[in-house]
Amino acid sequence: MKAGSGDQGSPPCFLRFPRPVRVVSGAEAELKCVVLGEPPPTVVWEKGGQQLAASERLSFPADGAEHGLLLSGALPTDAGVYVCRARNAAGEAYAAAAVTVLEPPPPEPELQPAERPLPPPPPPGAGEGAPVFLTGPRSQWVLRGAEVVLTCQVGGLPEPTLYWEKDGMALDEVWDSSHFALEPGRAEGGPGASLALRILVARLPDSGVYVCHARNAHGHAQAGALLQVHQPPESPPEDPEEAPAPVVEPLKCAPKTFWVNEGKHAKFRCYVMGKPEPEIEWHWEGRPLLPDRRRLMYRDRDGGFVLKVLYCQAKDRGLYVCAARNSAGQTLSAVQLHVKEPRLRFTRPLQDVEGREHGIAVLECKVPNARIPTAWFREDQRLLPCHKYEQIEEGTVRRLIIHRLKADDDGVYLCEMRSRVRTVANVTVKGPILKRLPRKLDVLEGENAVLLVETQEAGVEGHWSRDGEELPATCQSSSGHMHALVLPGVTREDAGEVTFSVGNSRTTTLLRVKCVKHSPPGPPVLAEMFKGHKNTVLLTWKPPEPAPETPFIYRLERQEVGSEDWIQCFSIEKAGAVEVPGDCVPSEGDYRFRVCTVSEHGRSPHVVFHGSAHLVPTARLVAGLEDVQVYDGEDAVFSLDLSTIIQGTWFLNGEELKSNEPEGQVAPGALRYRVEQKGLQHRLILQAVRHQDSGALVGFSCPGVQDSAALTIQESPVHILSPQDKVSLTFTTPERVVLTCELSRADFPATWYKDGQKVEESESLVLKVDGRKHRLILPEAEVRDSGEFECRTEGVSAFFDVTVRDPPVHIVDPQEHVFVHAITSECVMLTCEVDREDAPVRWYKDGQEVEQSDLMMLESEGPHHRLVLPAAQPSDGGEFQCVAGEERAYFTVTITDVSSWIVYPSGKVYVAAVRLERVVLTCELCRPWAEVRWTKDGEEVVESPALLLQKEDTVRRLVLPAVQLEDSGEYLCEIDDESASFTVTVTEPPVRIIYPRDEVTLIAVTLECVVLMCELSREDAPVRWYKDGLEVEESEALVLERDGPRCRLVLPAALPEDGGEFVCDAGDDSAFFTVTVTAPPERIVHPAARCLDLQFGTPGRVELRCEVAPAGSQVRWYKDGLEVEASDALLLGAEGPTRTLTLPHAQPEDAGEYVCETRDEAITFNVSLAESPVQFLAPEAAPSPLCVAPGEPVVLSCELSRAGAPVFWSHNGRPVQEGEGLELHAEGPRRVLCIRAAGLAHAGLYTCQSRAAPGAPSVSFTVQVAEPPPVKLVSELTPLTVHEGDDATFRCEVSPPDADVTWLRNGAVVTPGPQLEMAQNGSSRLVLTKTKCSVPCTRTPSPETELLFLRRLQDVRAEEGQDVCLEVETGRVGAAGAVRWVRGGEPLPQDSRLSMAQDGHIHRLFIHGVILADQGTYGCESHHDRTLARLSVRPRQLKVLRPLEDVTVSEGGSATFQLELSQEGVTGEWARGGIRLQPGPKCHIHAEGHTHRLVLNGLGLADSGCVSFTVDSLRCAARLTVREVPVTIVRGPQDLEVTEGDTATLEWELSQTLADVTWEKDGSALTPSPRLRLQALGTRRLLQLRRCSPSDAGTYSCAVGTACVGPVRLTVRERAVAVLSELRSVSAREGDGATFECTVSDAETTGRWELGGRPLRPGGRVRREAASLLLEAMSVPINLSPRPSSPALPLQMCRRPPLEKTVLVGRRAVLEVTVSRLGGRVCWLREGVELCPGDKYEMRSHGPTHSLVIHDVRPEDQGAYCCQAGQDSAHTRLLVEGE
């Protein structure tokens, strides 16, 4: 085999080979491959050795290195082997693939009711072909114990072999397949076969994927189905006599323990074996587990059963059991799961939520501290804030709002704090899809992929697709609510985004196919090199061992000795021998070779051939030597070009020139030369040749090439006469140019050159010779003709510098300044067109000339010149200029950095339109290719004639040509997670009130039903009702009704307070009603007497009662002339017509005169109360004897029935006198006798009597005084030895504790003094003797071994957080540990805050940062002494570092209160006016460190008051003052001109609803009258003047507070009446009637009829009807002539547009005017030019109202607009904003 390549580049190499294709006849077949090479190879397709050509059915698409063959409508004759052949200058490669075309299955015939099924027609496969599934297996969902049959039919010749697999294993490899049965058969009606798999009694382990394989000599096919076996609801035991086994038997040993951190996953794996194959159940805490979002159950590739608990929570802890059972028994495996909770936890965790599809879901949790950052996740995917996922942080609250819910939003969501502390919740999306697809599915190549979806409704038709393409029906199955997609033996082509959709709902998963790792092929073996013929080498090798399983090729590479680069020679498919000739190398040299094996799985190591070979490329002559003629002294250059790089030899006159030296000399003093070689070119330069060298012969020789040439040297025979110097000439196109050179000899040859190149004569360049003059003529000079022309002859030259200029260049387009707006990364193109194609232009940016670069490209195409910014950036913006000659075109480029898809609008857009108006919603995107989705109120819109969707570059429009009321709603333009919102409100034309035309006055009686009715011009027009200027609210006492165009306000039972002025406001018109409700007289009907005397006893119940009419009458009660109020002691009642006053517990002071008064009558009750005898209320029984000790106090008390009753106390029958330790008290009804210190004399019987008379009520008490107990000494004194100078303390205990103790010293009584202190603590008595006094006692010296304290502990008081030091001093220096510190008698605990130190005699205890728990008694002990002291710790004082300050704000504003405390972490309460404040929309409370802040928004006048902050006992307050915002007039009217008799309405708008205004006319205050109405409708104030007369003309003003607007001028024109139809003469017979008619322009005009100059009055034979006159039974002939008609009423403007109107670019502008009468014609003009209706301008008329609608407003629409109506006109200016 011989292969050759070019001298440069690399031969073609297939990176991806085309794959065989099987298609059904009529379908589309496509072959694809990827091939590389340098230079890029040419690819052709062949079939049967013939090259294919493109046709209607056959095309060859190419995309870079990818080449394809596309066959449309494949036919059986198209089957065969197709070869892709790629070749370039370096070599050739090819690859082949087979295309198989199958016959399609014929359709089944329809069966008639009476017909038997006919056998189907022959299936596909009549000819030989690969297997094709006629019917595939269907997925099934069955209960345990059911019988399952999976059937498939396959066609193909030869007959394919069928076999089944389960989960990738053959059936005989399945552990328990005894209940599987295979039932082979024949395919119906033709060649092929069928094989059914029958599962007799399905068990839970039978669940899985079953795949049927079909294989024959032509190929392989497979189809799969899913089988799921479920546990029945109640499964009885197989043996009826056998008791059912428990679900989970008790564990025989302790389970294993598994710990997991909260938020992590827990994975349990159980491997079980048994025959029959066991059934597995998972249990948790004794309850069966079912798979859900956080509990996954599956079987891994090793056969193990896995339970995976995702994102473990504390509630997941417990005992997990894997229970396995079969008919032979059961076994268990258990594990105890513990969830380790973090120290930092969420204050409020997430809660599971549900949401509807296309709705929203809100997840909310609380973190411990507002400064803790959080992140949101959907399972393992981090969620970033966007329109889809709105993330809100308010203090410690973290909230995630999911908008526009989809089925794929269903899942597990997490909120994570630092240290990966998580809280988890499930989001359930309710919709057509109940169980969605997993977010991603990873499958190994060759395995089966199964996807399941459960829908809400059974039997719905779903659609499966991958990357937008529908999947074949053979892999889809549905049963009830379940839908399955089974892809058996997936390949890398099966990877992609798989979607299941039903209706508008869909769920998506990412199917990822992981490739099985394959080993690359082995290297070739036995590689040898043989040097054969001259300039060739033979390379041989053997295939690798073992041979690769996949197709492979051999790649041969070469390396020149001394170089490090290996270059590919070519690729071949078969091993053997390859001959490499010298033509395969670019240049002569020694070369080495190596070879390797390449397949789709990689490349093998290289095998280097031993040795090297010298190869010489064969050269050929490309451009040979030519004779050279030069002048004396010049250099002569000989050159030639070869086909390859090779060394050669130069000869001069037969003598070889040395080629190893760059320069040389033929002989000393002879000709010098220089040899050069550059690639393929060889040059010999003879330097400064002389005349004697003329005729020399130059030769060149190399292998395969020999060439020669001669050298001729001439002398210059002539010289140039003119021009002597260089000539500069300037011309303009297309002038004629003539260059003349005069030589010294006539007819001597001369040669013309231009810019060093010899010119050639043509039509555009003429050479002439006239004697000694040589001329070069350009008949029509062009700019390119500019340059340096040379006339050369015999070594001398004349030079001409010619400049040809174009005529002045003009810029055709653009003529005006161009503004370009673009976004980041968008391509921006600036175009400038000139009037001449060859005119040069220059581009400038911000004054600097632009240079061509990758970021800024300059293009020219004829007269069009472009500056292109391929990917514009904000820095590329600026002012650009295109300069052509003296003219310039200006461009201003603005580049906007857009971070979102939608450029406009940036916010919500509100569109108001009138019915049948054209509405355009515009959304501008940042990319022209982006696709959007339009929705209305959450539903995707469908394009129709009434709704158009338009796309223009980056603009997307939704157009409603004739908008209807039902088109109102919220429209969204959606792209990804972004949307632009448009709220469209469609309204009807202006509404008019038909009835009543005038004001209505109603007078009603209380409780009468009042109905106010208003009839509108349109049924569905909205109205508002106002009462006294405030909008009414519907209630039981005020009902609003609607019946078509009639609106009613009903007062079912009117009350006097319901009276007032009512207004029915329909927006454009109003109706007025004045309602007066009079009340009936309120009378007292019972008792009939008007004065009653009543007597009651005390204490007792007193009730005063009367009846009133009507029953709803209000009454007032008075006592002794003063109105009473209800309280616990005085109850006021009203039930129907009855009114009551009740005294539940009447007292004597309640007696008096009581009056019940209605509005018209009154009744008096004189109440007298008699006292009842005094009684003792407590105690009811005689009290038990009271026993006290001497000295104790005694209190005797009793309670009387009346507080003021006197009592008498006696002791043993004798009256008790106050004093001598006795006190008597009276506390309301209680009487108290108090003995301060009881003695023996106080014992006896005490009696309290209500009065002195015998037999009066009394109560007695017995008091006993016990003898004092004897005094005992509980503990005696002990001897004490102290050091001189120390204190001595003596202690003893006595009983009772209050016994008197006397201290004696040496038998003498001692008393307290400076040197002696006495103390008492309960029963203990102490005496402390100071050593500084001279005590005449004997001091006993202590032994030296004793360690005593010289300075003892002292009590210490400290504040929380301070450092404390307790210090003692010993008599001598003790060893370490000689003293011990204790607290409360116990050794000190181990605490880093406690430290002890010793410095000689001094011992110290340090307590750092004391806390409240540290307080107590501390002691220091040695073996001989002890000292104690008390440590008292007071809490840290909370202080205000920066107090609150008073704040004054205006109404509606916000106020901020802030204070700073001395401590952090303090929680306090904010209050306003004593009421605690809670966070809310208008109240924000913040606490950061020491600072506490309160922000109050939307403040009103009622919010003024005291704002306080309270924490513990600390309180800080400040004053909040809210100032009332002064009322201002927001909008006032304009001057108004009306016609006499019309209604004039002046309207003002205030800044507040409740405000009093003052109206004036010509400086005088106005008051309402029947013709003058002053109305208040919300913030609107209206002055309505009916039936205007000339006297009403003048200036009107409105004042509110200090604000005043006006004056507004009202002009009343005299009404001009025109006769529209004149009187006509009437001829009538005597006795008949005659009717005269005329029509005037005003219906309200009163006319006067005359007959013969005398006025006619109605009556008798004359009747007058409007503008007609009827004369009955005429006896006198009449002949009347009509009067001449009056001129028509002139058309005038009643309402004008504003002086200026501003709209946004792309929106709609509406200009509206109202004229004085119907039918008037108006004319619209812009800048003085009349506008015509069209797509841009639309003119509308509705009654007297005329509108100009400007669609899609652009900046050029800005300007002045005018509306002309007759002689009147209105002007306005339109301003356009945006862009």
Short mmCIF file of N, CA, C and O in Angstrom, two decimals, residues 1325-1352:
data_model
loop_
_atom_site.label_atom_id
_atom_site.label_comp_id
_atom_site.label_asym_id
_atom_site.label_seq_id
_atom_site.Cartn_x
_atom_site.Cartn_y
_atom_site.Cartn_z
N ARG A 1325 -26.26 34.95 120.46
CA ARG A 1325 -25.81 36.20 121.05
C ARG A 1325 -24.30 36.24 120.93
O ARG A 1325 -23.61 35.25 121.20
N LEU A 1326 -23.73 37.39 120.51
CA LEU A 1326 -22.30 37.54 120.30
C LEU A 1326 -21.81 38.78 121.01
O LEU A 1326 -22.53 39.78 121.12
N VAL A 1327 -20.55 38.69 121.51
CA VAL A 1327 -19.86 39.84 122.05
C VAL A 1327 -18.48 39.85 121.45
O VAL A 1327 -17.80 38.83 121.38
N LEU A 1328 -18.07 41.01 120.92
CA LEU A 1328 -16.79 41.17 120.23
C LEU A 1328 -15.94 42.15 121.04
O LEU A 1328 -16.37 43.27 121.31
N THR A 1329 -14.75 41.67 121.45
CA THR A 1329 -13.83 42.50 122.25
C THR A 1329 -12.69 42.93 121.35
O THR A 1329 -12.00 42.09 120.76
N LYS A 1330 -12.47 44.27 121.24
CA LYS A 1330 -11.37 44.81 120.45
C LYS A 1330 -10.10 44.79 121.29
O LYS A 1330 -10.11 45.16 122.46
N THR A 1331 -8.99 44.40 120.67
CA THR A 1331 -7.74 44.24 121.43
C THR A 1331 -7.06 45.56 121.71
O THR A 1331 -6.14 45.62 122.50
N LYS A 1332 -7.50 46.65 121.08
CA LYS A 1332 -6.82 47.92 121.32
C LYS A 1332 -7.11 48.47 122.71
O LYS A 1332 -6.43 49.37 123.19
N CYS A 1333 -8.13 48.01 123.33
CA CYS A 1333 -8.41 48.48 124.70
C CYS A 1333 -7.52 47.72 125.68
O CYS A 1333 -7.03 46.63 125.38
N SER A 1334 -7.29 48.36 126.79
CA SER A 1334 -6.45 47.71 127.81
C SER A 1334 -7.32 46.76 128.61
O SER A 1334 -8.04 47.14 129.52
N VAL A 1335 -7.31 45.52 128.20
CA VAL A 1335 -8.13 44.51 128.85
C VAL A 1335 -7.28 43.79 129.88
O VAL A 1335 -6.24 43.22 129.54
N PRO A 1336 -7.69 43.88 131.13
CA PRO A 1336 -6.89 43.23 132.17
C PRO A 1336 -7.15 41.73 132.20
O PRO A 1336 -7.70 41.17 133.13
N CYS A 1337 -6.85 41.08 131.06
CA CYS A 1337 -7.00 39.63 131.02
C CYS A 1337 -5.68 39.01 130.63
O CYS A 1337 -4.82 39.68 130.10
N THR A 1338 -5.56 37.81 130.87
CA THR A 1338 -4.30 37.10 130.64
C THR A 1338 -4.25 36.65 129.19
O THR A 1338 -5.18 36.04 128.69
N ARG A 1339 -3.18 36.97 128.50
CA ARG A 1339 -3.01 36.57 127.09
C ARG A 1339 -2.17 35.32 127.06
O ARG A 1339 -1.05 35.31 127.58
N THR A 1340 -2.71 34.34 126.49
CA THR A 1340 -2.01 33.06 126.40
C THR A 1340 -1.32 32.98 125.05
O THR A 1340 -1.96 33.02 124.01
N PRO A 1341 0.00 32.91 125.05
CA PRO A 1341 0.70 32.82 123.75
C PRO A 1341 0.40 31.50 123.05
O PRO A 1341 0.26 30.47 123.69
N SER A 1342 0.19 31.58 121.71
CA SER A 1342 -0.08 30.37 120.94
C SER A 1342 1.20 29.73 120.47
O SER A 1342 2.21 30.41 120.32
N PRO A 1343 1.19 28.46 120.29
CA PRO A 1343 2.42 27.80 119.83
C PRO A 1343 2.82 28.33 118.45
O PRO A 1343 2.00 28.81 117.68
N GLU A 1344 4.10 28.22 118.13
CA GLU A 1344 4.59 28.71 116.84
C GLU A 1344 4.03 27.91 115.66
O GLU A 1344 3.97 28.40 114.57
N THR A 1345 3.61 26.70 115.92
CA THR A 1345 3.09 25.88 114.81
C THR A 1345 1.71 26.33 114.38
O THR A 1345 1.22 25.93 113.34
N GLU A 1346 1.01 27.12 115.18
CA GLU A 1346 -0.32 27.54 114.80
C GLU A 1346 -0.26 28.64 113.72
O GLU A 1346 0.60 29.51 113.77
N LEU A 1347 -1.22 28.52 112.75
CA LEU A 1347 -1.32 29.51 111.68
C LEU A 1347 -2.61 30.28 111.90
O LEU A 1347 -3.71 29.78 111.66
N LEU A 1348 -2.46 31.50 112.40
CA LEU A 1348 -3.62 32.33 112.74
C LEU A 1348 -3.67 33.53 111.80
O LEU A 1348 -2.67 33.92 111.19
N PHE A 1349 -4.88 34.13 111.71
CA PHE A 1349 -5.10 35.27 110.81
C PHE A 1349 -4.92 36.55 111.60
O PHE A 1349 -5.59 36.77 112.60
N LEU A 1350 -3.98 37.41 111.16
CA LEU A 1350 -3.81 38.71 111.79
C LEU A 1350 -4.81 39.72 111.23
O LEU A 1350 -5.36 40.52 111.96
N ARG A 1351 -5.01 39.70 109.89
CA ARG A 1351 -6.01 40.58 109.28
C ARG A 1351 -7.05 39.70 108.62
O ARG A 1351 -6.74 38.88 107.75
N ARG A 1352 -8.30 39.90 109.04
CA ARG A 1352 -9.34 38.99 108.63
C ARG A 1352 -10.11 39.54 107.42
O ARG A 1352 -9.90 40.68 107.00
#
